[in-house]
mmCIF file with all atom_site columns, C-alpha atoms in Angstrom:
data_model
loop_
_atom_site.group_PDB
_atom_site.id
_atom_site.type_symbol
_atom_site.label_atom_id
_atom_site.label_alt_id
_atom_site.label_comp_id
_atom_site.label_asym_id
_atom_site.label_entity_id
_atom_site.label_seq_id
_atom_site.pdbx_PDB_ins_code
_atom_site.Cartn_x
_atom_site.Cartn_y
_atom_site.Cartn_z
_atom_site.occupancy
_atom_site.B_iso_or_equiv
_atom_site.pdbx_formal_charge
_atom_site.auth_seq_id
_atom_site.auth_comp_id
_atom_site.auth_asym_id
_atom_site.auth_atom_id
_atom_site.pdbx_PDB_model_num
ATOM 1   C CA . UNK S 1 1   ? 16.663 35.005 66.431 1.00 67.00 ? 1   UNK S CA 1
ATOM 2   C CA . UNK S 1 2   ? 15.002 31.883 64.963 1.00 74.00 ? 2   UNK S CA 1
ATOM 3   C CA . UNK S 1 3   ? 14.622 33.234 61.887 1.00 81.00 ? 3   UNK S CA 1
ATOM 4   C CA . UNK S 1 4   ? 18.490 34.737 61.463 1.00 88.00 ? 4   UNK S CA 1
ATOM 5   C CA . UNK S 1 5   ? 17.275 38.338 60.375 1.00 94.00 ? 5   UNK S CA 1
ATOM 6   C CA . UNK S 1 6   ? 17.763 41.536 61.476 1.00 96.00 ? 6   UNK S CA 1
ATOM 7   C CA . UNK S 1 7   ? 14.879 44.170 62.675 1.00 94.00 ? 7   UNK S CA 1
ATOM 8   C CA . UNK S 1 8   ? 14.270 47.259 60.977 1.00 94.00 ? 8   UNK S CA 1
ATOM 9   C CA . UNK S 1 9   ? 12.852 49.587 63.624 1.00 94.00 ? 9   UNK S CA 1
ATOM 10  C CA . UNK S 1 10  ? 11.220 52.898 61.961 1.00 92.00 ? 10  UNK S CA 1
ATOM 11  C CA . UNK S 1 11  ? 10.305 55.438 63.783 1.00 91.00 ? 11  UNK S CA 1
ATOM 12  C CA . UNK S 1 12  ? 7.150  56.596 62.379 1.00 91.00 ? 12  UNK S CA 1
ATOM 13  C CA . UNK S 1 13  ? 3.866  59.009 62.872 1.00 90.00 ? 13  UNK S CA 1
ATOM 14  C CA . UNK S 1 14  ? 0.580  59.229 60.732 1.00 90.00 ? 14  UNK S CA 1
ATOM 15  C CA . UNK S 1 15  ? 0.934  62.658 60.047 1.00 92.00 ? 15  UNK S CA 1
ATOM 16  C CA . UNK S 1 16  ? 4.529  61.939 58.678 1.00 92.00 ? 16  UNK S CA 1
ATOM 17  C CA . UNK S 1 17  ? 4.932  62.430 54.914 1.00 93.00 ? 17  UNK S CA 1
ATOM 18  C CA . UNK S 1 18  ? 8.122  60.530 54.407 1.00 94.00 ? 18  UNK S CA 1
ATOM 19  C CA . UNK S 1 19  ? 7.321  58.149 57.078 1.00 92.00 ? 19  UNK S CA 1
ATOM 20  C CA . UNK S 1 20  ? 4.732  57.072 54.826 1.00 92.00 ? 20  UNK S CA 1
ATOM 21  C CA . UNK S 1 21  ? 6.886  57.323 51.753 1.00 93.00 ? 21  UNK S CA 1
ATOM 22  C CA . UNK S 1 22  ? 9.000  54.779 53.883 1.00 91.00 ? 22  UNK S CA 1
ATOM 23  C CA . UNK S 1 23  ? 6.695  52.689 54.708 1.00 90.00 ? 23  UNK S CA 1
ATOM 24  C CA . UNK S 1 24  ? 5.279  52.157 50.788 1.00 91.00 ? 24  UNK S CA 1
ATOM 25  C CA . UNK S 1 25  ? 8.590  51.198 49.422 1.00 92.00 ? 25  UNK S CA 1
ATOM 26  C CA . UNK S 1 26  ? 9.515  48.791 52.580 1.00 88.00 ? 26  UNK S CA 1
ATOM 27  C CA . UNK S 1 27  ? 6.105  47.265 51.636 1.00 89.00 ? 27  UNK S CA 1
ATOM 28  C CA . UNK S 1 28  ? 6.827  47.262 47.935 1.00 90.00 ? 28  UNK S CA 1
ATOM 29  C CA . UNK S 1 29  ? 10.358 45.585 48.388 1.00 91.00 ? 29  UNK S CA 1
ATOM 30  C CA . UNK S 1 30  ? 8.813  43.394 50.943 1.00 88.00 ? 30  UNK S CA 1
ATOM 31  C CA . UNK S 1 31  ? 9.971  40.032 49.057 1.00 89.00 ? 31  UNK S CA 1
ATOM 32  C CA . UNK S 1 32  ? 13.556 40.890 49.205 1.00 86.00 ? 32  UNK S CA 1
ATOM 33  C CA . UNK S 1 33  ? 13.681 42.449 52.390 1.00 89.00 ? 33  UNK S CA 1
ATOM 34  C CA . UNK S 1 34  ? 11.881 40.360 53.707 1.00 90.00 ? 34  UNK S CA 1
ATOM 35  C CA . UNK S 1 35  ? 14.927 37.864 53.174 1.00 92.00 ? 35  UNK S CA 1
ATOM 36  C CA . UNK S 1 36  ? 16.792 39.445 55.957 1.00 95.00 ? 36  UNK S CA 1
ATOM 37  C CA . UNK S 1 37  ? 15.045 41.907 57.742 1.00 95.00 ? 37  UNK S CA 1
ATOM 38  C CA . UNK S 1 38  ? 11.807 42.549 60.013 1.00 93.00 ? 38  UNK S CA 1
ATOM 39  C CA . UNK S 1 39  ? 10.115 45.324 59.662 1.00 91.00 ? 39  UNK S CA 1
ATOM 40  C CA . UNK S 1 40  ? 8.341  46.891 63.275 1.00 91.00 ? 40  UNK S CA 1
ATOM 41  C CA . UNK S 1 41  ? 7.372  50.436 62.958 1.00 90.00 ? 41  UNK S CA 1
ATOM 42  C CA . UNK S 1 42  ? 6.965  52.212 66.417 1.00 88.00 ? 42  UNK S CA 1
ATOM 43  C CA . UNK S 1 43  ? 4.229  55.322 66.027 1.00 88.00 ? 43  UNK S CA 1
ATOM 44  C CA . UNK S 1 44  ? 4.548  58.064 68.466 1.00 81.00 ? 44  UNK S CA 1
ATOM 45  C CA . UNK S 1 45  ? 1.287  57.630 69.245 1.00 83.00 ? 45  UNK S CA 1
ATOM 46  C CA . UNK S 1 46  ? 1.584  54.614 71.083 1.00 85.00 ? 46  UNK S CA 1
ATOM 47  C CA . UNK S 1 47  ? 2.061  54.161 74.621 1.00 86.00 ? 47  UNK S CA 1
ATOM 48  C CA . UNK S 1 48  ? 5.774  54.071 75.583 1.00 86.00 ? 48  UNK S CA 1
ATOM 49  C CA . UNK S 1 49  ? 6.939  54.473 71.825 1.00 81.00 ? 49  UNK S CA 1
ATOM 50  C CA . UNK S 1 50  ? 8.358  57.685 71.918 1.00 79.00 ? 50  UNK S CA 1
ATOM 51  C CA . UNK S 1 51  ? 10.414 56.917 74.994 1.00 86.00 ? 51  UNK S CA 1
ATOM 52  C CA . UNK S 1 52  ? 11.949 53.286 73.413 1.00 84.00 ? 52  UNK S CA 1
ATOM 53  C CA . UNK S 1 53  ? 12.933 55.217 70.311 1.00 83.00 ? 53  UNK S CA 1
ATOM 54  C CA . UNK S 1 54  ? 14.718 58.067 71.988 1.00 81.00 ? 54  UNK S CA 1
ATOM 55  C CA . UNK S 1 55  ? 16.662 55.825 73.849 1.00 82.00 ? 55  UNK S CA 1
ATOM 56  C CA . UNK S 1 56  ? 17.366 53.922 70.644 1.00 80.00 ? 56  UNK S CA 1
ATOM 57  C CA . UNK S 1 57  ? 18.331 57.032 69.145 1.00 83.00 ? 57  UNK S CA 1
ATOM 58  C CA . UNK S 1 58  ? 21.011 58.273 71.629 1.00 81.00 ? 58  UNK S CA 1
ATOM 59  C CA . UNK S 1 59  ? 20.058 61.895 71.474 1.00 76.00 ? 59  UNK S CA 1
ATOM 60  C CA . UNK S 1 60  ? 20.370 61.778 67.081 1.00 78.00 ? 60  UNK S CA 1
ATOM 61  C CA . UNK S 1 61  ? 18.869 65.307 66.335 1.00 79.00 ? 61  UNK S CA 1
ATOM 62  C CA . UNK S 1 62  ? 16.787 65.315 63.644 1.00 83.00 ? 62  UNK S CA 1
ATOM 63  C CA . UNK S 1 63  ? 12.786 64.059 62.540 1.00 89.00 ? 63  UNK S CA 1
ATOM 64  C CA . UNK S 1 64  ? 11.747 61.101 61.348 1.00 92.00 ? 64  UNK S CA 1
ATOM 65  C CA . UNK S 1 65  ? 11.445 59.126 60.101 1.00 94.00 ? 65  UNK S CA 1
ATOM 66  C CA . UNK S 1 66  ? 14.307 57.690 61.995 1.00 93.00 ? 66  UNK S CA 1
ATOM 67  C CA . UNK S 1 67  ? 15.074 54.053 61.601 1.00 93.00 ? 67  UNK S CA 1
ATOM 68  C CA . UNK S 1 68  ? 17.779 51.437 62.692 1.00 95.00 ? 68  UNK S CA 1
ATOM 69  C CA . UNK S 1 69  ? 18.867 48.031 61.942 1.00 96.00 ? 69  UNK S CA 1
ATOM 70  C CA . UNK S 1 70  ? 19.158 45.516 65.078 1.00 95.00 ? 70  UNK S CA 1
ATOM 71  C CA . UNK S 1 71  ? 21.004 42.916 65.508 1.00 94.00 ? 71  UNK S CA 1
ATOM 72  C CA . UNK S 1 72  ? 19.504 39.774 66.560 1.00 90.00 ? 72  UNK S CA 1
ATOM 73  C CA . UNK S 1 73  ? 19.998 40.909 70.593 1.00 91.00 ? 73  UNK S CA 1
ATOM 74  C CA . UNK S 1 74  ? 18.365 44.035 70.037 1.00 91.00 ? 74  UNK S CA 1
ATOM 75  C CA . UNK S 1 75  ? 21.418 46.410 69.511 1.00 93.00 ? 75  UNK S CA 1
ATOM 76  C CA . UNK S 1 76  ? 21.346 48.765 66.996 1.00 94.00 ? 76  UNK S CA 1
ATOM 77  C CA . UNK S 1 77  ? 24.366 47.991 63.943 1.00 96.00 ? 77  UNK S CA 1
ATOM 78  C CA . UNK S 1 78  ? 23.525 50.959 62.212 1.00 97.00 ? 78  UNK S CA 1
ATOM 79  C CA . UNK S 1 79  ? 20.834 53.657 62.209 1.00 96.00 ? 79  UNK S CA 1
ATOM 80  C CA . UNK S 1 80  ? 19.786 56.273 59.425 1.00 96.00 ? 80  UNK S CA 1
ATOM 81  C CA . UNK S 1 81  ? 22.224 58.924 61.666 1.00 95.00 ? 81  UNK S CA 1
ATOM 82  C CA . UNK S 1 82  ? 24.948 59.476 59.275 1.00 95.00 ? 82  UNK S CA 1
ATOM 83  C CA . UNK S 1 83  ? 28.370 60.455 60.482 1.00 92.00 ? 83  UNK S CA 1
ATOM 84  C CA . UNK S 1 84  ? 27.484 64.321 60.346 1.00 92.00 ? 84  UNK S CA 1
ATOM 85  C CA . UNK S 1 85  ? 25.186 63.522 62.803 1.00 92.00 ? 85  UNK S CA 1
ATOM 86  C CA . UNK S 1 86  ? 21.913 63.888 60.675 1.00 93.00 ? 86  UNK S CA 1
ATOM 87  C CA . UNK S 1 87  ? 19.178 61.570 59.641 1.00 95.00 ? 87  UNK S CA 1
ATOM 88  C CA . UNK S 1 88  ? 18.286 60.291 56.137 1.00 95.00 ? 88  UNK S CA 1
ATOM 89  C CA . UNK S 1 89  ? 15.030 60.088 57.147 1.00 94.00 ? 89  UNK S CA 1
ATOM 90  C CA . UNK S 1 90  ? 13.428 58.589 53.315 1.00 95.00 ? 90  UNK S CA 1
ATOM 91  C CA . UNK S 1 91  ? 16.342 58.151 51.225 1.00 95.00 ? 91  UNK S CA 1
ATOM 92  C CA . UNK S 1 92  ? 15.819 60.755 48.668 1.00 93.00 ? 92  UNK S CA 1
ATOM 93  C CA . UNK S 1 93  ? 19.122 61.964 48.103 1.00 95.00 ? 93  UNK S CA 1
ATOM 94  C CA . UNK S 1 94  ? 21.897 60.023 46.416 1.00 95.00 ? 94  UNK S CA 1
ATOM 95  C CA . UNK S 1 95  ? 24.299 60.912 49.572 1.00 96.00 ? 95  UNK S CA 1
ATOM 96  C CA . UNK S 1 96  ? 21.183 59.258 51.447 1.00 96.00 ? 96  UNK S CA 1
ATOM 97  C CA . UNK S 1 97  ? 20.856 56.320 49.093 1.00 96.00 ? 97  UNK S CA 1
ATOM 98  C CA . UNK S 1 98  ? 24.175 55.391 49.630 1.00 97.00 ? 98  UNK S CA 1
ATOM 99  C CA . UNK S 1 99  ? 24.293 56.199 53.464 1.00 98.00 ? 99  UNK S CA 1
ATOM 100 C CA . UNK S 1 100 ? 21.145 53.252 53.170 1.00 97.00 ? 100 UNK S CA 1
ATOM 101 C CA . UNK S 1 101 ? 23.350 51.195 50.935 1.00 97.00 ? 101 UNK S CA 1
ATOM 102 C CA . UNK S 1 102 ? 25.955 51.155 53.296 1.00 98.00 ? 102 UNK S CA 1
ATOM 103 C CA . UNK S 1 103 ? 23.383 50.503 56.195 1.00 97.00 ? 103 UNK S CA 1
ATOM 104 C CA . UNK S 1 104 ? 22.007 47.118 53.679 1.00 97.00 ? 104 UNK S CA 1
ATOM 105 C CA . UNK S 1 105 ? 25.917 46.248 53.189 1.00 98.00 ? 105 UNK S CA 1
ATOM 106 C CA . UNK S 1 106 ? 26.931 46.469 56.670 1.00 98.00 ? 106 UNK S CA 1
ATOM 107 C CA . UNK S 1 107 ? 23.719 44.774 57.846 1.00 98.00 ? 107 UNK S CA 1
ATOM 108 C CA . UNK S 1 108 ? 22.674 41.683 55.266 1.00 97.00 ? 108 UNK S CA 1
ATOM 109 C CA . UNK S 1 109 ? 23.057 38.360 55.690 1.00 96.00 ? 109 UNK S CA 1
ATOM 110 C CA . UNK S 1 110 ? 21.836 36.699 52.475 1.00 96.00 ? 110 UNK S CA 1
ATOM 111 C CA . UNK S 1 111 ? 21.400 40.070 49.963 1.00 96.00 ? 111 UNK S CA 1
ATOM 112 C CA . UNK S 1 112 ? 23.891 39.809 47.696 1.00 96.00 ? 112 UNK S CA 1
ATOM 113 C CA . UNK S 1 113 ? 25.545 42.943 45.818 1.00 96.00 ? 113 UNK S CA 1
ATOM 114 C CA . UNK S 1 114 ? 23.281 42.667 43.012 1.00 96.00 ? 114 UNK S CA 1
ATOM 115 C CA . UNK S 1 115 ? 19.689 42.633 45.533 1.00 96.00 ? 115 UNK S CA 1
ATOM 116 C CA . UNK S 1 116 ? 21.076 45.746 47.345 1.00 96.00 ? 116 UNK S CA 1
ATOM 117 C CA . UNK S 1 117 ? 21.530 47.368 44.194 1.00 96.00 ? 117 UNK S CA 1
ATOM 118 C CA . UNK S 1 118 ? 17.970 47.021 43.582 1.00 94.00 ? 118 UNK S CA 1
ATOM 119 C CA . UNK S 1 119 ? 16.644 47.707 46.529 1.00 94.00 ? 119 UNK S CA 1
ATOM 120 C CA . UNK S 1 120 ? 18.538 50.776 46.139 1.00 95.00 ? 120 UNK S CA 1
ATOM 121 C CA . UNK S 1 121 ? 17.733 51.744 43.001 1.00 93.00 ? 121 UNK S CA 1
ATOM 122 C CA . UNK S 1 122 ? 14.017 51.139 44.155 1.00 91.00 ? 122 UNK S CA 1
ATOM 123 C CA . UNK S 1 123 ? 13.818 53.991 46.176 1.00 90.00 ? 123 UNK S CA 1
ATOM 124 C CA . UNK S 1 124 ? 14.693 56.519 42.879 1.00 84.00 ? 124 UNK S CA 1
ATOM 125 C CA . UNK S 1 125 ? 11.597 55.332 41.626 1.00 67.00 ? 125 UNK S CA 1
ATOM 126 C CA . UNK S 1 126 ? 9.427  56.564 44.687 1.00 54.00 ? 126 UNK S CA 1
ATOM 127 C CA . UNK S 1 127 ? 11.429 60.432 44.492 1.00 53.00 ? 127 UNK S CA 1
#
């Protein structure tokens, strides 16, 4: 709340391929992100994790990683459940780039068009 930033909370697991794929581009777009978001990851492997991020998630089918944006009293303004009801998991797709776009548009409080963009574009570089 201090800070005026959102929290990225990613759902996330060692053994997880694309949670890791996640987890190398939030780091690599960590100076821009870092403008308006906070970045906790929650592994399953922790103690109470898995039970926090199932209630987070509603009952949204599908893996992980599964991620939301909170706002700053902890309620989620948009997750990576897109309207079909499935998660983006990594962004690899362009219909899951611009489910994330829409999640950065909805969600940012000093990224512009133009930072968005690029973080967007960013993640074509890790497919």
């Amino acid at each position: 709340k201090e800070q005026n930033k959102r929290v990225i909370v990613q759902a996330t697991a060692t053994w997880c391929g694309p949670c890791r794929r996640l987890s190398l581009y939030l780091d690599g777009e960590r100076k821009l992100s870092e403008r308006d978001y906070i970045w906790v990851k929650m592994d399953y492997r922790w103690t109470g994790a898995y039970k926090i991020m199932e209630k987070m998630r509603g009952g949204a089918q599908g893996g992980i990683p599964w991620w939301a944006i909170l706002d700053k009293d902890g309620k989620a303004m948009v997750t990576s459940t897109t309207e079909a009801g499935e998660n983006i998991g990594f962004p690899s797709s362009s219909s899951d780039r611009e489910h994330f776009r829409g999640m950065l548009e909805k969600t940012a409080i000093r990224l512009n068009d133009m930072e968005i963009n690029e973080l967007v574009e960013g993640l074509k570089q890790k497919d």
